[in-house]
Steps between C-alpha positions, in 0.01 A plus 500: 500500500139406439473345843633820660250712305219271611603530868521881472154512340355279774661711773370815337149356472507386862604850606208653314258253654625581850448876468129505593579293810759757608266797446398692810159411637226748421383739768161448661228748401430805714141589588466869591206656682496874437272797463437564128589868530835452675783594263787403729359147529496485121866600502578212737310259274714615205814455713400140574422429134840641399655251746336210309202444730159431347263735681124484541338820629177482696333837547357560846387817673662401830799266533430436869275203421767331285772577755298341783399199287864437408616535862710818486456706820355850443805645675694447178223629272584698190321595180488154339516136606629213288551127525772293336618145558312465830630831637336840547661820374387829650594826336788591272723194549788494248496204260852382594382452859194306381729272300728456803196418716384237252849349476566491876148382596493624861210402724320834490188686395701704251662837439380853567606854421265701719404848390598620154869594515630720216747308289334162549373325184201696372581795726782648297494875570744713301799297614405521868588183690401502865645214702259218581500141616341194346358307793466124531178426690510176697199278574443678834479835321839626619742666261871491435699689238534292183672776298576870526477757220647682330765234465856626508 
């Protein structure tokens, strides 16, 4: 019986040691360029934090400079620009789509939600959820639909 107890203890210890190896990798930090007075951008930042992203906010008067520097075409411009894991995020992109982008690693500039659609993260408006698309922007600046909201 002692030998059996020893083997169970070793197996148990090995299982505990393996747990950190099996843990999900941490998410890359998000750097957000936003106007300091924009409340909806702050709502999006909180949405990203709630989804386990570490977020650094950089206050700028005009996000156009950051958007151009990061390579996102002005066509997809919104109220804030962010970078994460080598990609650019423009506007109120939902965190699940950012995670999917990071997991799938497409060759692209990033994701955009042009305009400020009600119901998108940070733009919650008394339960109103206008339909909108999350666009994948390729290296040539063309878009394709990455996801549609609200999801059914």
